[in-house]
Amino acid sequence: LSALKVTKETKPGYFGDGGGLWLQVSKSGTKSWVFRFKSPVTGTAREMGMGSINTYSLSEARSRATDVRKILDAGRDPIADRDAERQKIKLATAMAMTFKECADAYIEVHRAGWKNPKHVKQWENTLATYASPVIGSLPVASVDMPLVLKILEPIWTTKNETASRLRGRIEAVLDWATVRGYRAGDNPARWKGHLDKVLPAPNKVQKVKHHPALPYGEVGEFMTALRKCDGIGAKALEFTILTAARSGEVRGATWQEID
């Protein structure tokens, strides 16, 4: 190619300069540089965009093509190299996104799907109480296993149910951040094959405390006493006992549901 040909050419198609560099003229008349090569990694033919002729002159495009050929000579795929570099830049930019910002964004996204306001509050409160003091202001990309353990270990044996739920919530926020491109790599809060190797299983440390139950033989006496109580609550309890209906169904029952 020559600088004049690059400027004058209007016919749509590809025009070779040699060494893998081509001038591409689109049907609409726009012109750009492309580099065609065979990937040393996959063995497939690939085409890499090298920018518009309005940005890069012929000599500049040749210089960029030389850089690409050096990458190929080293046995690497230049497109994969470029994508990896872009990802590094993206992650570096995302370093400003803190764990708390990601947690707030995650909760906001899922708020509509959590119909119970209490569930939203539980998410906000547990993360604010236990996670934020340790990692809230840190870049989400820097959250690692030692930091997760710093949050969980102090309460793992004393408040295991809370700690287990907290671990799951941290895992969910970090997964969200990974999908959004704010971090990369494995999730340090995952349980199976990871934290289960350094923390005891919840069923080993949780002390199960069952709710007290009324002995079967005392039900008749209890029902007699219950019927002497005034109020809709007493009648709802009697209805629940007689029908074995769920308490939520009883409390939300309407006359239209009663035959």
Short mmCIF file of C-alpha atoms in Angstrom, two decimals:
data_model
loop_
_atom_site.label_atom_id
_atom_site.label_comp_id
_atom_site.label_asym_id
_atom_site.label_seq_id
_atom_site.Cartn_x
_atom_site.Cartn_y
_atom_site.Cartn_z
CA LEU A 1 0.00 0.00 0.00
CA SER A 2 0.90 3.65 -0.31
CA ALA A 3 -0.37 6.64 1.64
CA LEU A 4 -2.04 7.89 -1.55
CA LYS A 5 -3.81 4.57 -2.21
CA VAL A 6 -5.09 4.50 1.37
CA THR A 7 -6.55 7.96 0.86
CA LYS A 8 -7.95 7.37 -2.63
CA GLU A 9 -9.31 3.82 -2.35
CA THR A 10 -13.12 3.69 -2.32
CA LYS A 11 -13.90 0.17 -3.48
CA PRO A 12 -15.28 -1.98 -0.62
CA GLY A 13 -13.02 -4.86 0.38
CA TYR A 14 -9.65 -5.74 1.86
CA PHE A 15 -6.34 -4.40 0.52
CA GLY A 16 -3.14 -6.02 1.77
CA ASP A 17 -0.01 -4.22 2.87
CA GLY A 18 1.87 -7.42 3.68
CA GLY A 19 2.80 -9.10 6.94
CA GLY A 20 -0.82 -9.50 8.01
CA LEU A 21 -1.80 -5.83 7.77
CA TRP A 22 -4.85 -4.97 5.66
CA LEU A 23 -6.82 -1.86 4.79
CA GLN A 24 -10.54 -2.55 5.13
CA VAL A 25 -13.00 -0.41 3.17
CA SER A 26 -16.62 -0.94 4.23
CA LYS A 27 -19.67 -0.65 1.99
CA SER A 28 -20.46 2.68 3.65
CA GLY A 29 -17.01 3.99 2.71
CA THR A 30 -15.38 3.97 6.14
CA LYS A 31 -11.78 2.75 6.28
CA SER A 32 -9.93 0.95 9.03
CA TRP A 33 -6.88 -1.21 9.64
CA VAL A 34 -7.15 -4.92 10.43
CA PHE A 35 -4.53 -7.55 11.15
CA ARG A 36 -5.16 -11.10 9.99
CA PHE A 37 -3.31 -13.99 11.57
CA LYS A 38 -3.46 -17.61 12.64
CA SER A 39 -3.67 -17.95 16.40
CA PRO A 40 -0.67 -19.84 17.81
CA VAL A 41 -2.90 -20.90 20.72
CA THR A 42 -6.00 -22.25 18.95
CA GLY A 43 -4.72 -22.58 15.39
CA THR A 44 -7.74 -20.71 14.03
CA ALA A 45 -7.76 -17.76 11.63
CA ARG A 46 -8.46 -14.50 13.43
CA GLU A 47 -8.89 -10.85 12.56
CA MET A 48 -7.90 -8.03 14.89
CA GLY A 49 -9.11 -4.45 14.53
CA MET A 50 -6.25 -1.93 14.47
CA GLY A 51 -8.16 1.35 14.40
CA SER A 52 -9.45 3.85 11.86
CA ILE A 53 -7.27 5.46 9.18
CA ASN A 54 -8.41 8.75 10.70
CA THR A 55 -6.56 7.77 13.88
CA TYR A 56 -3.59 5.84 12.51
CA SER A 57 -1.62 6.66 9.36
CA LEU A 58 -0.15 3.93 7.17
CA SER A 59 3.24 4.21 8.88
CA GLU A 60 1.61 4.06 12.33
CA ALA A 61 -0.48 1.04 11.31
CA ARG A 62 2.69 -0.71 10.09
CA SER A 63 4.38 0.00 13.42
CA ARG A 64 1.42 -1.47 15.30
CA ALA A 65 1.45 -4.49 13.00
CA THR A 66 5.11 -5.03 13.86
CA ASP A 67 4.22 -5.08 17.57
CA VAL A 68 1.53 -7.67 16.89
CA ARG A 69 3.93 -9.88 14.91
CA LYS A 70 6.32 -9.82 17.90
CA ILE A 71 3.52 -11.10 20.13
CA LEU A 72 2.80 -13.88 17.63
CA ASP A 73 6.48 -14.72 17.45
CA ALA A 74 6.43 -15.22 21.22
CA GLY A 75 3.67 -17.81 20.81
CA ARG A 76 0.86 -15.66 22.20
CA ASP A 77 -2.50 -14.62 20.78
CA PRO A 78 -2.52 -10.79 20.38
CA ILE A 79 -6.31 -10.58 20.79
CA ALA A 80 -6.11 -12.54 24.05
CA ASP A 81 -3.28 -10.27 25.19
CA ARG A 82 -5.30 -7.17 24.36
CA ASP A 83 -8.41 -8.49 26.15
CA ALA A 84 -6.34 -9.37 29.21
CA GLU A 85 -4.86 -5.87 29.29
CA ARG A 86 -8.30 -4.31 28.99
CA GLN A 87 -9.51 -6.50 31.86
CA LYS A 88 -6.58 -5.35 33.99
CA ILE A 89 -7.46 -1.72 33.29
CA LYS A 90 -11.11 -2.40 34.04
CA LEU A 91 -10.23 -4.06 37.34
CA ALA A 92 -7.90 -1.22 38.24
CA THR A 93 -10.73 1.24 37.64
CA ALA A 94 -13.10 -0.93 39.62
CA MET A 95 -10.75 -0.82 42.60
CA ALA A 96 -12.63 2.33 43.60
CA MET A 97 -15.82 0.24 44.05
CA THR A 98 -15.88 -0.69 47.72
CA PHE A 99 -17.47 -3.78 49.25
CA LYS A 100 -20.13 -1.62 50.93
CA GLU A 101 -21.03 0.02 47.62
CA CYS A 102 -21.37 -3.41 46.03
CA ALA A 103 -23.45 -4.68 48.96
CA ASP A 104 -25.76 -1.66 48.75
CA ALA A 105 -26.13 -2.14 45.00
CA TYR A 106 -26.84 -5.87 45.42
CA ILE A 107 -29.54 -5.22 48.03
CA GLU A 108 -31.12 -2.52 45.89
CA VAL A 109 -31.24 -4.82 42.85
CA HIS A 110 -32.90 -7.61 44.84
CA ARG A 111 -35.12 -5.45 47.05
CA ALA A 112 -38.15 -5.83 44.76
CA GLY A 113 -37.83 -9.61 44.82
CA TRP A 114 -37.63 -9.74 48.61
CA LYS A 115 -41.26 -9.20 49.50
CA ASN A 116 -40.61 -9.36 53.22
CA PRO A 117 -39.14 -6.01 54.44
CA LYS A 118 -37.70 -7.88 57.42
CA HIS A 119 -35.48 -9.88 55.06
CA VAL A 120 -34.05 -6.68 53.58
CA LYS A 121 -33.33 -5.34 57.07
CA GLN A 122 -31.59 -8.57 58.05
CA TRP A 123 -29.29 -8.26 55.05
CA GLU A 124 -28.52 -4.63 55.78
CA ASN A 125 -28.02 -5.13 59.52
CA THR A 126 -25.78 -8.21 59.41
CA LEU A 127 -23.52 -6.75 56.73
CA ALA A 128 -23.35 -3.38 58.49
CA THR A 129 -22.66 -4.94 61.90
CA TYR A 130 -20.10 -7.58 61.00
CA ALA A 131 -18.77 -7.09 57.45
CA SER A 132 -18.55 -3.33 56.98
CA PRO A 133 -16.20 -2.64 59.94
CA VAL A 134 -13.66 -5.00 58.36
CA ILE A 135 -14.10 -4.71 54.57
CA GLY A 136 -16.79 -2.08 53.98
CA SER A 137 -14.41 0.67 52.86
CA LEU A 138 -11.99 -1.66 51.05
CA PRO A 139 -12.00 -2.16 47.27
CA VAL A 140 -14.18 -5.19 46.57
CA ALA A 141 -11.41 -6.57 44.34
CA SER A 142 -9.09 -6.83 47.36
CA VAL A 143 -11.40 -8.93 49.55
CA ASP A 144 -9.63 -12.25 50.16
CA MET A 145 -9.94 -15.30 52.40
CA PRO A 146 -8.02 -13.87 55.40
CA LEU A 147 -10.38 -10.87 55.47
CA VAL A 148 -13.46 -13.10 55.22
CA LEU A 149 -12.13 -15.21 58.10
CA LYS A 150 -11.46 -12.08 60.12
CA ILE A 151 -15.20 -11.37 59.89
CA LEU A 152 -16.48 -14.90 60.49
CA GLU A 153 -14.13 -16.50 63.01
CA PRO A 154 -15.02 -14.30 66.01
CA ILE A 155 -18.71 -15.32 65.78
CA TRP A 156 -18.55 -18.72 64.07
CA THR A 157 -18.90 -20.76 67.27
CA THR A 158 -20.83 -18.28 69.41
CA LYS A 159 -23.37 -17.06 66.84
CA ASN A 160 -23.14 -19.74 64.21
CA GLU A 161 -26.56 -19.25 62.64
CA THR A 162 -25.87 -15.55 62.16
CA ALA A 163 -22.33 -16.29 60.94
CA SER A 164 -23.56 -18.87 58.43
CA ARG A 165 -26.11 -16.48 56.97
CA LEU A 166 -23.52 -13.71 56.92
CA ARG A 167 -21.08 -15.92 55.02
CA GLY A 168 -23.74 -16.64 52.39
CA ARG A 169 -24.51 -12.95 52.04
CA ILE A 170 -20.87 -12.00 51.62
CA GLU A 171 -20.53 -14.76 49.01
CA ALA A 172 -23.55 -13.43 47.11
CA VAL A 173 -22.22 -9.86 47.08
CA LEU A 174 -18.79 -10.99 45.88
CA ASP A 175 -20.38 -13.15 43.15
CA TRP A 176 -22.40 -10.12 42.03
CA ALA A 177 -19.23 -8.01 41.96
CA THR A 178 -17.43 -10.65 39.88
CA VAL A 179 -20.24 -10.85 37.32
CA ARG A 180 -20.29 -7.06 37.09
CA GLY A 181 -16.53 -7.01 36.48
CA TYR A 182 -15.51 -5.37 39.76
CA ARG A 183 -13.36 -8.31 40.84
CA ALA A 184 -11.86 -11.47 39.38
CA GLY A 185 -10.98 -14.97 40.56
CA ASP A 186 -12.59 -17.45 42.94
CA ASN A 187 -15.00 -16.34 45.64
CA PRO A 188 -13.16 -16.34 49.01
CA ALA A 189 -16.46 -16.67 50.91
CA ARG A 190 -17.57 -19.88 49.21
CA TRP A 191 -18.14 -22.80 51.58
CA LYS A 192 -17.74 -26.10 49.70
CA GLY A 193 -14.15 -26.97 48.97
CA HIS A 194 -12.89 -23.78 50.59
CA LEU A 195 -14.06 -22.41 53.95
CA ASP A 196 -15.28 -25.87 54.95
CA LYS A 197 -11.60 -26.79 55.18
CA VAL A 198 -10.81 -24.20 57.85
CA LEU A 199 -14.11 -23.73 59.74
CA PRO A 200 -16.12 -26.41 61.57
CA ALA A 201 -19.40 -27.40 59.95
CA PRO A 202 -22.41 -25.47 61.28
CA ASN A 203 -24.09 -28.65 62.51
CA LYS A 204 -21.04 -29.32 64.66
CA VAL A 205 -21.20 -26.05 66.55
CA GLN A 206 -24.87 -25.08 66.51
CA LYS A 207 -26.71 -25.99 69.69
CA VAL A 208 -30.19 -27.04 68.68
CA LYS A 209 -32.82 -25.83 71.13
CA HIS A 210 -36.30 -27.09 70.40
CA HIS A 211 -39.39 -25.11 71.28
CA PRO A 212 -41.25 -26.59 74.26
CA ALA A 213 -44.25 -28.70 73.32
CA LEU A 214 -47.45 -29.45 75.21
CA PRO A 215 -47.67 -33.12 76.30
CA TYR A 216 -50.36 -34.92 74.28
CA GLY A 217 -52.24 -35.98 77.39
CA GLU A 218 -52.75 -32.38 78.47
CA VAL A 219 -54.30 -31.15 75.21
CA GLY A 220 -57.92 -31.65 76.39
CA GLU A 221 -57.38 -29.66 79.56
CA PHE A 222 -55.59 -26.95 77.59
CA MET A 223 -58.42 -26.67 75.03
CA THR A 224 -60.99 -26.29 77.85
CA ALA A 225 -58.95 -23.45 79.31
CA LEU A 226 -58.39 -21.91 75.88
CA ARG A 227 -62.13 -21.69 75.17
CA LYS A 228 -62.56 -19.54 78.27
CA CYS A 229 -60.26 -16.90 76.77
CA ASP A 230 -61.75 -13.98 74.92
CA GLY A 231 -60.38 -12.49 71.74
CA ILE A 232 -59.76 -13.51 68.15
CA GLY A 233 -56.24 -14.72 68.99
CA ALA A 234 -57.54 -17.50 71.25
CA LYS A 235 -60.03 -18.60 68.58
CA ALA A 236 -57.31 -18.55 65.93
CA LEU A 237 -55.13 -20.77 68.11
CA GLU A 238 -58.01 -23.21 68.68
CA PHE A 239 -58.72 -23.29 64.92
CA THR A 240 -55.01 -23.99 64.25
CA ILE A 241 -54.93 -26.88 66.71
CA LEU A 242 -58.15 -28.43 65.35
CA THR A 243 -57.23 -28.15 61.67
CA ALA A 244 -53.39 -28.37 61.75
CA ALA A 245 -53.39 -25.45 59.32
CA ARG A 246 -50.28 -23.30 59.05
CA SER A 247 -50.31 -20.36 61.42
CA GLY A 248 -49.76 -17.91 58.56
CA GLU A 249 -52.77 -19.29 56.68
CA VAL A 250 -54.91 -19.00 59.80
CA ARG A 251 -53.85 -15.42 60.53
CA GLY A 252 -54.44 -14.41 56.93
CA ALA A 253 -57.71 -16.32 56.45
CA THR A 254 -60.77 -14.56 55.04
CA TRP A 255 -64.44 -15.57 55.25
CA GLN A 256 -64.39 -16.44 51.53
CA GLU A 257 -62.02 -19.32 52.38
CA ILE A 258 -64.35 -20.85 54.96
CA ASP A 259 -66.95 -23.43 53.84
#
